[in-house]
mmCIF file of C-alpha atoms in Angstrom:
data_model
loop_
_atom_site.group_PDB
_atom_site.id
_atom_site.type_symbol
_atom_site.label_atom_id
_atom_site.label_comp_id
_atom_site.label_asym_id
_atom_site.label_seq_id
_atom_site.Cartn_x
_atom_site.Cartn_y
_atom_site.Cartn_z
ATOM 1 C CA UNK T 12 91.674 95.466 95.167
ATOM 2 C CA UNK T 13 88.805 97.877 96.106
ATOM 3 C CA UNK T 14 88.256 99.957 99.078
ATOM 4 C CA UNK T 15 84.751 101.163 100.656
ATOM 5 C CA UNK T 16 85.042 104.593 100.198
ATOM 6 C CA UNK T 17 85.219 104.554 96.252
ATOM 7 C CA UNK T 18 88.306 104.554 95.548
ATOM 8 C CA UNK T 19 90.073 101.707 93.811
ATOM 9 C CA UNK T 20 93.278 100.893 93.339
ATOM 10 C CA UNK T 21 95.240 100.167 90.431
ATOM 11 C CA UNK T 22 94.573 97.662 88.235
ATOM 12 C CA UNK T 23 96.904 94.801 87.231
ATOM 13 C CA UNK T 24 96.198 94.082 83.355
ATOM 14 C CA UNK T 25 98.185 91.388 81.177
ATOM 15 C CA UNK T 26 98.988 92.413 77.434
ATOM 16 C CA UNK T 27 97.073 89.941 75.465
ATOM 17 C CA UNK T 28 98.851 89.340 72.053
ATOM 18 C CA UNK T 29 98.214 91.798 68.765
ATOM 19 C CA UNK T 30 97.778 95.549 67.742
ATOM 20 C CA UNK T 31 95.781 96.422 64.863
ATOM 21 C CA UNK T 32 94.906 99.737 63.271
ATOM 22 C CA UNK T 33 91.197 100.438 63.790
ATOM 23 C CA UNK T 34 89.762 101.577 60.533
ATOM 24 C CA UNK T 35 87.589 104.375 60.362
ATOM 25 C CA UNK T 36 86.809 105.691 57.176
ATOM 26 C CA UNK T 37 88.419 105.170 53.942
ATOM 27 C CA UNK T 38 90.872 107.447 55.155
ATOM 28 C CA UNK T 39 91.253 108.638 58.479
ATOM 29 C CA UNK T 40 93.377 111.471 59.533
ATOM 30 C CA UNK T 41 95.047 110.484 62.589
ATOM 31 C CA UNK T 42 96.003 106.312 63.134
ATOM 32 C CA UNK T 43 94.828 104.701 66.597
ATOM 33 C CA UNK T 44 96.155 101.659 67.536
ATOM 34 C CA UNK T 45 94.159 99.047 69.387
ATOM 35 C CA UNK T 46 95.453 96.661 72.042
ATOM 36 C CA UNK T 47 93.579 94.233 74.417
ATOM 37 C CA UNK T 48 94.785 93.291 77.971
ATOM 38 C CA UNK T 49 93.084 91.090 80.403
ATOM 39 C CA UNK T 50 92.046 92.041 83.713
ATOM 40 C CA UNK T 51 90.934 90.484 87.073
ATOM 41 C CA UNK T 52 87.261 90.419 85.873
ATOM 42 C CA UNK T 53 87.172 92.124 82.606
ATOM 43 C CA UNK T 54 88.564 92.681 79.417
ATOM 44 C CA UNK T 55 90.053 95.868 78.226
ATOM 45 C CA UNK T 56 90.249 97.311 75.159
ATOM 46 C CA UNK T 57 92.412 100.058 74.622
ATOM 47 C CA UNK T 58 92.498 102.627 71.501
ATOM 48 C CA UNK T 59 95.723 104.635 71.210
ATOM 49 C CA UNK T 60 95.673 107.860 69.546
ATOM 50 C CA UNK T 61 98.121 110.071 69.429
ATOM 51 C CA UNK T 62 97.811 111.763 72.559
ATOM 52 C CA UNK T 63 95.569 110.053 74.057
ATOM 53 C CA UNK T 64 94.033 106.945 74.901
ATOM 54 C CA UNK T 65 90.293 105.942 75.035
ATOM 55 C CA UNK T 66 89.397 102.604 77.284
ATOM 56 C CA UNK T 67 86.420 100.175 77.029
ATOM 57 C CA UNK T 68 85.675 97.633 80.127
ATOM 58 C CA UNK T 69 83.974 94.194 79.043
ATOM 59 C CA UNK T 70 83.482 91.958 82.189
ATOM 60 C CA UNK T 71 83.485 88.943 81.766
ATOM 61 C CA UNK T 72 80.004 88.046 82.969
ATOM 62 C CA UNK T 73 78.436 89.878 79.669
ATOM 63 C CA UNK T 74 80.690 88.548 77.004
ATOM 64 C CA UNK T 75 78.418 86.088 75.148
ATOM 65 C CA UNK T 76 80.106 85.643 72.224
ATOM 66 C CA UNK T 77 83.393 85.657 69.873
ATOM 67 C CA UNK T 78 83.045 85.848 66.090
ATOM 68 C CA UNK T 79 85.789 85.491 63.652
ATOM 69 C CA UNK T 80 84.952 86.134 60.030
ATOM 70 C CA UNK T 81 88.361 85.494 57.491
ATOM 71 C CA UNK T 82 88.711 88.695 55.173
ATOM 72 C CA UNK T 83 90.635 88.810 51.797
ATOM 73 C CA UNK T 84 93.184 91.355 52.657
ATOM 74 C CA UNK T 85 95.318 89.464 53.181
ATOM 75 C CA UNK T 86 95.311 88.227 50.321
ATOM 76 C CA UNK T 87 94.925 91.554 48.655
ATOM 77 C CA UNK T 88 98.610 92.562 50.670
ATOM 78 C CA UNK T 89 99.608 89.294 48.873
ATOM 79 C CA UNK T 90 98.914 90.249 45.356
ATOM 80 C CA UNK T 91 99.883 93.806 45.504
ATOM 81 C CA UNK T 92 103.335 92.652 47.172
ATOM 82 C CA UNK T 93 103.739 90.187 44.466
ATOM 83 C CA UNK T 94 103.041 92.448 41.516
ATOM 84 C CA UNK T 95 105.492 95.379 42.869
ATOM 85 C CA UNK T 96 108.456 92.456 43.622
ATOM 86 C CA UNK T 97 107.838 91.568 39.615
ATOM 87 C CA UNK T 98 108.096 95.461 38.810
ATOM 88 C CA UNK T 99 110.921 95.379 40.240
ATOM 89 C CA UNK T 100 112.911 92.166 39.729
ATOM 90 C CA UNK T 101 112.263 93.211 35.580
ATOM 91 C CA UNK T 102 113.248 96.979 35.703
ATOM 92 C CA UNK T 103 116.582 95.634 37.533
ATOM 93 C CA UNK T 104 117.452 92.889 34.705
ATOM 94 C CA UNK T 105 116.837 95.630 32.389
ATOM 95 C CA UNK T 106 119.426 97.951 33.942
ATOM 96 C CA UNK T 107 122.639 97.587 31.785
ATOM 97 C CA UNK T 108 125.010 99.045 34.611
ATOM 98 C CA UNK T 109 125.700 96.385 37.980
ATOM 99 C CA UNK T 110 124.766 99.740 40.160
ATOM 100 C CA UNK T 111 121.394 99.992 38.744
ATOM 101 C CA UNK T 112 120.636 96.186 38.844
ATOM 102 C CA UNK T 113 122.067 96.034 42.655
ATOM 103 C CA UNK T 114 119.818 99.161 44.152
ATOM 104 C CA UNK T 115 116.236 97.781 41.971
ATOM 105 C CA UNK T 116 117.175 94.502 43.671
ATOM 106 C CA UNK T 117 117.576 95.710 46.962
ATOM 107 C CA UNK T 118 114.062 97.100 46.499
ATOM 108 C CA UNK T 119 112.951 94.026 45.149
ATOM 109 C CA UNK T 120 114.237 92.274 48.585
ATOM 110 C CA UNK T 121 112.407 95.017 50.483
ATOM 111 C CA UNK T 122 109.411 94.082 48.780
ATOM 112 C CA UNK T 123 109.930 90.169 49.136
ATOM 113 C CA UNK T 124 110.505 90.739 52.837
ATOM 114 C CA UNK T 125 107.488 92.276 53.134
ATOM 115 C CA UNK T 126 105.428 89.261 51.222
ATOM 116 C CA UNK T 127 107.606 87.100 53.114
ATOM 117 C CA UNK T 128 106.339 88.474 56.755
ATOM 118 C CA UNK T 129 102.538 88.983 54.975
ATOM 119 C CA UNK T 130 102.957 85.259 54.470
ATOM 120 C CA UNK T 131 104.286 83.828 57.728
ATOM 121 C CA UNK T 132 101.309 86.027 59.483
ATOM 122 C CA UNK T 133 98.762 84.064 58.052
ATOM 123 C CA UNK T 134 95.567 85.160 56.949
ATOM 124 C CA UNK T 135 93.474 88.473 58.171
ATOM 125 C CA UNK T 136 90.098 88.530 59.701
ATOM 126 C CA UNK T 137 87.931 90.495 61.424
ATOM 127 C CA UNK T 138 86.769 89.803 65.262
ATOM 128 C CA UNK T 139 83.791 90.861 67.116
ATOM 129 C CA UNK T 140 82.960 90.452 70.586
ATOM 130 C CA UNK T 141 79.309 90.162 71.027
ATOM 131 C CA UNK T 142 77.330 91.074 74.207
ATOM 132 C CA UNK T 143 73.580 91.199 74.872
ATOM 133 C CA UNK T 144 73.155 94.603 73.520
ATOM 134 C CA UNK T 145 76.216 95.068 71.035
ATOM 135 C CA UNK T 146 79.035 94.085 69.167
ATOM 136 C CA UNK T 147 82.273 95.726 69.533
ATOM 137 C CA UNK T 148 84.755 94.577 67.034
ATOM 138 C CA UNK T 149 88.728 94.166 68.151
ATOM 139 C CA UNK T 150 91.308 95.466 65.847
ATOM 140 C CA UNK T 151 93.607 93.937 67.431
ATOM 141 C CA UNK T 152 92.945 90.335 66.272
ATOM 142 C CA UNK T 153 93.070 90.979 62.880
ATOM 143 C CA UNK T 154 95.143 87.627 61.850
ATOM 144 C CA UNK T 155 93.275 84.095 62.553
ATOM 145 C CA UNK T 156 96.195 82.891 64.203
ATOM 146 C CA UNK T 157 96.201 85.152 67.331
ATOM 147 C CA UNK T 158 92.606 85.849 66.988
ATOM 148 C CA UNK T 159 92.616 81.978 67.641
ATOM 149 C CA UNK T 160 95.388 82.397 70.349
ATOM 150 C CA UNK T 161 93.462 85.437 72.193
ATOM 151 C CA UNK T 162 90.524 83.421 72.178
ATOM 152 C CA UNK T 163 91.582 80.534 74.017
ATOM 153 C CA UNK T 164 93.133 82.855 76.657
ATOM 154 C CA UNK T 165 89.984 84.574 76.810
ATOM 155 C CA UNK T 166 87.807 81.593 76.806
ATOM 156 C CA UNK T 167 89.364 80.368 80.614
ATOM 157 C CA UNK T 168 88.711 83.686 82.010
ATOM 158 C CA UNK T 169 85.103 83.998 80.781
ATOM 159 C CA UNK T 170 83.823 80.267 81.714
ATOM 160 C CA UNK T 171 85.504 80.537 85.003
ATOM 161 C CA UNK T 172 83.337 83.697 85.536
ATOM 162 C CA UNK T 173 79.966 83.080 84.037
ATOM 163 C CA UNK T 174 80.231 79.298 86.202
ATOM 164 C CA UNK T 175 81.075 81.204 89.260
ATOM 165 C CA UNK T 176 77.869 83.516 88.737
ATOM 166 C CA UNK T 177 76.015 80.350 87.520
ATOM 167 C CA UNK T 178 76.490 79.169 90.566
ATOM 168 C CA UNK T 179 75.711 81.783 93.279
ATOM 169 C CA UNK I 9 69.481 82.422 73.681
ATOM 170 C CA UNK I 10 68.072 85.917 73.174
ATOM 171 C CA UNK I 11 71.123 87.349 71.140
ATOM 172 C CA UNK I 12 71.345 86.840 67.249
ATOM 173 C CA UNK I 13 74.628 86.495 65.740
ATOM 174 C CA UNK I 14 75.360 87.910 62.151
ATOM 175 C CA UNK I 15 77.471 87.298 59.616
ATOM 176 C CA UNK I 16 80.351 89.561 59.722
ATOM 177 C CA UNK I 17 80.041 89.954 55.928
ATOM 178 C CA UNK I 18 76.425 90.083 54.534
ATOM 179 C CA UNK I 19 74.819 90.420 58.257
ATOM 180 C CA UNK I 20 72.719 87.220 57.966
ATOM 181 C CA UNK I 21 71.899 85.693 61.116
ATOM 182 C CA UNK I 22 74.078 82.524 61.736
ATOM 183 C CA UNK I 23 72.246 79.468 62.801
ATOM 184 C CA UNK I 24 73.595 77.394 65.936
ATOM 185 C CA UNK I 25 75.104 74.659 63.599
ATOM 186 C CA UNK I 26 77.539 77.148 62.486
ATOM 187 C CA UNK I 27 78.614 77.901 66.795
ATOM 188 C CA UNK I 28 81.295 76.512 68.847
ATOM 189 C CA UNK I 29 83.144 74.175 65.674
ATOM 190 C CA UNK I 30 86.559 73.360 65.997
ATOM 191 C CA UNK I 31 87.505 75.104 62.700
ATOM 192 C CA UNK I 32 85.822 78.090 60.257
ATOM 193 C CA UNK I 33 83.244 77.404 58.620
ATOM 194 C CA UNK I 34 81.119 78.673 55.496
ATOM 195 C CA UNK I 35 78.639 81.085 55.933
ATOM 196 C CA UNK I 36 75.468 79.763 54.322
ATOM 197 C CA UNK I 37 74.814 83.058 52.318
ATOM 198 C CA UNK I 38 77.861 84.768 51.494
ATOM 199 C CA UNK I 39 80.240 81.599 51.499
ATOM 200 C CA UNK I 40 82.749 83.639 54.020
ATOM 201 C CA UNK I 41 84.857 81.671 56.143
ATOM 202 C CA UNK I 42 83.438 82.382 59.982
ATOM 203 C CA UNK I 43 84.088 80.947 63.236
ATOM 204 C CA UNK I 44 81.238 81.558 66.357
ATOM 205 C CA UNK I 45 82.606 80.911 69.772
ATOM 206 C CA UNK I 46 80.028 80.774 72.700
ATOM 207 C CA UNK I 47 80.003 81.351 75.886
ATOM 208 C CA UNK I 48 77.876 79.829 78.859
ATOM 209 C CA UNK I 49 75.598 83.159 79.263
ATOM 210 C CA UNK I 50 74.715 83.643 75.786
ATOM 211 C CA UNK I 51 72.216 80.615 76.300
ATOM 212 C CA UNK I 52 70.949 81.941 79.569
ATOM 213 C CA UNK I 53 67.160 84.244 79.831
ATOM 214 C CA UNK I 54 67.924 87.632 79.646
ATOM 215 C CA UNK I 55 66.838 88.436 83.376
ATOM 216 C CA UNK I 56 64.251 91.970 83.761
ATOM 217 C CA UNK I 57 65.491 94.484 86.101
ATOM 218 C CA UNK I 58 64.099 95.706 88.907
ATOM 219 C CA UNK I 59 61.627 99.255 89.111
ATOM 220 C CA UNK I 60 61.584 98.744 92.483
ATOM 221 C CA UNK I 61 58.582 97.755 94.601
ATOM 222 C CA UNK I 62 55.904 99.722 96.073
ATOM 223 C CA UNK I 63 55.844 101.103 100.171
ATOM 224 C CA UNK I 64 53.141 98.588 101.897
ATOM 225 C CA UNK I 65 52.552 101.191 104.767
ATOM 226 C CA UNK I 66 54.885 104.259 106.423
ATOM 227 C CA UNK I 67 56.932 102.015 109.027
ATOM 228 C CA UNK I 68 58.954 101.475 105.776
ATOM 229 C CA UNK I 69 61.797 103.823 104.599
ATOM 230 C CA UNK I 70 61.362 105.330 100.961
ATOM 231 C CA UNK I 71 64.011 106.131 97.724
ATOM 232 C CA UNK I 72 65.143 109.387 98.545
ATOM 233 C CA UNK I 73 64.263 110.298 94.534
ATOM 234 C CA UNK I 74 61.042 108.076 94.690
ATOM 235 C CA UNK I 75 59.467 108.091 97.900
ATOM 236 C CA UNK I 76 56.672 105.850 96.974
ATOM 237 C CA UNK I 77 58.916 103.541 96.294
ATOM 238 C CA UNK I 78 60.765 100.720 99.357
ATOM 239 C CA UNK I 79 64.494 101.497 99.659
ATOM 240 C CA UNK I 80 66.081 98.281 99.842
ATOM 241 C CA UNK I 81 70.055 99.829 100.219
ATOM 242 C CA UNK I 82 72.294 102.951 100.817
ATOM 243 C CA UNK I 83 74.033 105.130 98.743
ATOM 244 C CA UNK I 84 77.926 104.352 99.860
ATOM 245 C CA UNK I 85 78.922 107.735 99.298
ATOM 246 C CA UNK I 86 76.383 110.185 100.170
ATOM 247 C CA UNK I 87 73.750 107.602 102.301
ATOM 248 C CA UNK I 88 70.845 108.339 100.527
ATOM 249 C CA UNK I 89 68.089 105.484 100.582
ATOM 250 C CA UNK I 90 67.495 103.912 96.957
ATOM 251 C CA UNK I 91 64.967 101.871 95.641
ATOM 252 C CA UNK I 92 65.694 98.995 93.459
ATOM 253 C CA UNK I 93 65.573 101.032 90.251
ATOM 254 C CA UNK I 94 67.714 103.609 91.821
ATOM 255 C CA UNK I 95 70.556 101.171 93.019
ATOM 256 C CA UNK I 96 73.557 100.988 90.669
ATOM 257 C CA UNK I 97 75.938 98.633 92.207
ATOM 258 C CA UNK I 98 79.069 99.181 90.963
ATOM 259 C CA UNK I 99 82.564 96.950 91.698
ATOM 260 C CA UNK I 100 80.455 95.195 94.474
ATOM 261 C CA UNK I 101 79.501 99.267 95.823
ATOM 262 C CA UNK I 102 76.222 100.483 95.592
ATOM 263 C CA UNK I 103 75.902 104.180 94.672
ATOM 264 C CA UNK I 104 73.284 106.553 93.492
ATOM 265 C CA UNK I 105 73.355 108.297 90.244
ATOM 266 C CA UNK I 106 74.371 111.593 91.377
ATOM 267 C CA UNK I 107 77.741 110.152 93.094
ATOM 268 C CA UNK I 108 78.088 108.234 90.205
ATOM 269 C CA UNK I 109 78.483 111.038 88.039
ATOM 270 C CA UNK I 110 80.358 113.171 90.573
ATOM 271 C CA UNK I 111 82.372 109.760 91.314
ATOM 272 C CA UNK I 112 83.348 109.467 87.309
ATOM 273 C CA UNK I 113 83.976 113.603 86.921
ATOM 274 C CA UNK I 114 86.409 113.324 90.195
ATOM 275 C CA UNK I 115 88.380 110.775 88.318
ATOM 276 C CA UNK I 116 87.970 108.357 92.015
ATOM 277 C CA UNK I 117 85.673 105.531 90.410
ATOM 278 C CA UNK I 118 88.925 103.973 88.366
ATOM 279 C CA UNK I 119 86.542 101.160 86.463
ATOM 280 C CA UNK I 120 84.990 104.220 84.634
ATOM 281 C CA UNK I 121 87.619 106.186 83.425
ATOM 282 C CA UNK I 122 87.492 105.616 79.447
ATOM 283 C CA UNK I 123 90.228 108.720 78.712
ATOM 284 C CA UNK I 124 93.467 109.500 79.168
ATOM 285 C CA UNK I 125 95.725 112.179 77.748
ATOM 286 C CA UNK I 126 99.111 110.706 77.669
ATOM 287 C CA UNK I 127 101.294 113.930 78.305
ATOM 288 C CA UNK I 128 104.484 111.539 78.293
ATOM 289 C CA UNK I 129 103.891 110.655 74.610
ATOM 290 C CA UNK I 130 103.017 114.629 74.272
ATOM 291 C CA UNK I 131 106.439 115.518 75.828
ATOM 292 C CA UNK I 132 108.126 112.867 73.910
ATOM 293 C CA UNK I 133 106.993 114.321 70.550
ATOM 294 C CA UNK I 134 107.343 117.488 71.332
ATOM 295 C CA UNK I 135 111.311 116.291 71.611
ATOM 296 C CA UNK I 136 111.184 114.240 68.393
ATOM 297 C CA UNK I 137 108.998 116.026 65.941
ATOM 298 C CA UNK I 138 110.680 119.648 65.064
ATOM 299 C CA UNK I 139 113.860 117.647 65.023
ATOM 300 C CA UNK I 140 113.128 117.039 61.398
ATOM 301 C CA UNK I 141 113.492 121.022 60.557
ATOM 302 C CA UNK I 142 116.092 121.567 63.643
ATOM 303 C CA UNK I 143 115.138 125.258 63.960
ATOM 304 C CA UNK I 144 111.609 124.791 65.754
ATOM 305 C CA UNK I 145 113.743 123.373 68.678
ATOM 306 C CA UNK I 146 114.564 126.506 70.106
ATOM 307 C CA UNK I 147 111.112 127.033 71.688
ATOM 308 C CA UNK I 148 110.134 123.274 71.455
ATOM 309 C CA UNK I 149 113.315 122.165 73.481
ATOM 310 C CA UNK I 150 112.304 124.485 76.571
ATOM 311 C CA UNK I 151 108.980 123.595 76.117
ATOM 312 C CA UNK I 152 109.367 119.319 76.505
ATOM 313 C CA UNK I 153 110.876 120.185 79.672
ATOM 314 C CA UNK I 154 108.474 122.629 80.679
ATOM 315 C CA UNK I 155 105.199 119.658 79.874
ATOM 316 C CA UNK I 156 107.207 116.702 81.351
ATOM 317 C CA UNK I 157 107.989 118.819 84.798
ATOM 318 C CA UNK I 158 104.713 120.463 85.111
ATOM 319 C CA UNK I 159 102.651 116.761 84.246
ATOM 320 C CA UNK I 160 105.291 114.466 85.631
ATOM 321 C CA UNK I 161 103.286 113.463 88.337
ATOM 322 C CA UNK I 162 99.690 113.500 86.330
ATOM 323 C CA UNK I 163 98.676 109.778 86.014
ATOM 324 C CA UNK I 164 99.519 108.508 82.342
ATOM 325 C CA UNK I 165 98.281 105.223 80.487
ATOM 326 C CA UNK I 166 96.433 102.973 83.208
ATOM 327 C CA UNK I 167 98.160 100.013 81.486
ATOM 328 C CA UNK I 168 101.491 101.434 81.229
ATOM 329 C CA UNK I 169 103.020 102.551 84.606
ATOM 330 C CA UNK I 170 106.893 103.596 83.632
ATOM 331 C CA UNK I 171 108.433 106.977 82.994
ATOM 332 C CA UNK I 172 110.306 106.519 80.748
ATOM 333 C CA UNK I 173 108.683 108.434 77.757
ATOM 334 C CA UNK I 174 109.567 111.214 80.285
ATOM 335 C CA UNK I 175 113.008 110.313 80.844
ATOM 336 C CA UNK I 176 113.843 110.421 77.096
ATOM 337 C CA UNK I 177 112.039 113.408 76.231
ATOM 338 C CA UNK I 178 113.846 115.633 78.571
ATOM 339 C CA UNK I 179 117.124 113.586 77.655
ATOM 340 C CA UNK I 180 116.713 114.391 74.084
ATOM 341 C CA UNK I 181 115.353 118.202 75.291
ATOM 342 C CA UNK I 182 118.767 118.786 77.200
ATOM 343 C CA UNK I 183 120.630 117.944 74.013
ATOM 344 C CA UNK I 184 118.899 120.248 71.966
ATOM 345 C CA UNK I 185 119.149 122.872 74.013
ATOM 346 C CA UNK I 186 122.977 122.218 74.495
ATOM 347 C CA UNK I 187 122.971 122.088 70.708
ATOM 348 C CA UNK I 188 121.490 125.353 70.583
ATOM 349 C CA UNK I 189 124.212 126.662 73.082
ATOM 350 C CA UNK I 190 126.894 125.802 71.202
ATOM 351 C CA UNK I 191 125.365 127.001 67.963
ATOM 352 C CA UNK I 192 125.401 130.616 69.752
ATOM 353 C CA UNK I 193 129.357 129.906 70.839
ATOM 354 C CA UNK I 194 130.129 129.316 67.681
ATOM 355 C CA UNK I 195 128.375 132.097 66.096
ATOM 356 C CA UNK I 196 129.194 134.865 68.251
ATOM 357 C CA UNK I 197 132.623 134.039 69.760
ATOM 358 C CA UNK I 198 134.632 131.442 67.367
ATOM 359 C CA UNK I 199 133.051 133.171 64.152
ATOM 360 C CA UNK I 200 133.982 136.535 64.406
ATOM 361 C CA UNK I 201 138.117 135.458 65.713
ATOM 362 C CA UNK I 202 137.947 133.840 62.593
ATOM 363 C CA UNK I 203 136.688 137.108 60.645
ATOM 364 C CA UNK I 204 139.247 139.523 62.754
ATOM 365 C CA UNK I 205 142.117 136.847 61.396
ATOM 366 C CA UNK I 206 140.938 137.045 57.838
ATOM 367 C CA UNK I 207 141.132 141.222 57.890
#
């Protein structure tokens, strides 16, 4: 939907699953979200601060590449989770009052829910999206499963392109 | 294939073996799970650009910013000739640098605007935030409503196209400020019939 004179008008993007917190830093003062949506020709990735957003364009024609590497924080989430939901489930059997024992388990649920989710998520990873002169990692697809998903979406989009340039 | 893919971990190069499997597999140095997923052009020759060629004799129009050089197309926005170098052909337009930059500045080439301020989420916050200590709401109140009229009509996230960040600040504004009117009732009408009685 372009016109001759420059101007364009709007684009029509799809929300591709995920949001991820890009990591900058050990610790970073303000959080920005990313989030990746799918346009006519191109992918874009979008980093949400908290005013403000920042966009990056990657057509279709240049995207070479998809790499998904499995990280360990995951499991890291796991075994912190898991040592705070013992902490807990022992300090409330040693409460001698029922109030005491009924608030530390609460907390202890809190803290199962939260291993509970960090479980059904499935393992983290990191992707990158790899183009003849960089890669540009996406926050957003930082669990294999929709990595995986995202991928496959992306995958249609990109052969359909790079065949239709192939073959002009 | 001219691009070399790395390990995400230790930054070895991968080898081909390790592209395009069904599943992750090991990475042959660091042992990290990894899965490489190609795509049709990263096997293609990296094709050389253009610099445009030289003019054969002076029948032939020159680059308006090399005029040694063949122009080969127009600049869509101003009409200036352009050599091959000079040509950046943009969402099927060809422009020259200059309108380019003018083009990005003027906010009318959409598919290179990388920043927006988001004055809904501003507006919004502004709403939300000094709710926690109540009392900054007496200027912050006035001033939600003041941002979400004055940038109401300023374009806000190109992938999100509602108001409604808008909507609820001024909402939420409105109550604080009726909050803040009824605080001053109370203080300097019901409060002091309530003194008067006591004495």
């Amino acid at each position: 939907m372009e016109q001759g004179n420059g101007m364009t008008a709007p684009v029509q993007y799809r929300r591709l699953p995920g949001k991820g917190l890009r990591r900058e830093g050990f610790v970073a003062v303000a959080r920005t979200w990313g989030t990746l949506w799918l346009g006519r020709d191109h992918l874009l990735s979008v980093d949400t601060h908290l005013f403000s957003e920042d966009y990056k364009r990657f057509y279709f024609r240049d995207i070479q590449a998809l790499v998904i590497g499995k990280t360990r924080r995951g499991m890291v989430w796991n075994i912190v989770l898991s040592l705070f939901l013992t902490l807990w489930l022992l300090i409330s059997f040693e409460q001698s009052s029922p109030t005491g024992t009924t608030l530390w388990l609460i907390v202890a649920g809190v803290f199962a829910l939260l291993l509970l989710i960090n479980v059904f998520r499935g393992p983290t990873c990191t992707c990158y999206l790899i183009t003849a002169v960089h890669q540009e990692v996406l926050p957003s697809l930082d669990r294999i499963k929709k990595a995986e998903k995202v991928s496959h979406i992306l995958r249609k989009h990109i052969e359909k392109a790079q065949r239709e340039i192939g073959e002009t | 294939m001219n691009t070399v893919i790395k390990c995400p971990k230790c930054r070895k190069v991968l080898s081909g073996e390790q592209f395009d499997r069904a599943e992750l597999s090991a990475c042959p140095s660091c042992k990290r799970l990894v899965q490489v997923q190609t795509f049709p052009v990263f096997f293609s020759k990296t094709t050389v650009g253009s610099v445009g060629e030289s003019l054969m004799s002076d029948d032939e129009a020159g680059c308006f910013y090399h005029p040694h050089k063949r122009a080969i197309v127009h600049c869509q926005q101003c009409g200036r000739f352009l050599c091959a170098l000079c040509d950046i052909e943009i969402s099927g337009q060809h422009l020259c640098a200059a309108c380019l930059e003018s083009g990005k500045k003027k906010g009318k080439l959409k598919n290179l605007e990388n920043h927006r301020t988001l004055y809904d989420s501003v507006a919004l916050r502004l709403s939300l935030y000094p709710l926690l200590l109540f009392y900054p709401t007496f200027i912050s109140a006035p001033a939600t409503i003041f941002v979400a009229i004055r940038y109401w009509k300023t374009p806000g996230s190109i992938v999100r196209r509602s108001k409604v960040r808008f909507v609820v600040a001024i909402v939420i504004a409105i109550l604080e400020i009726v909050a803040w009117v009824l605080l001053f009732l109370f203080i300097f009408q019901v409060l002091p019939g309530i003194f008067l009685e006591d004495f």
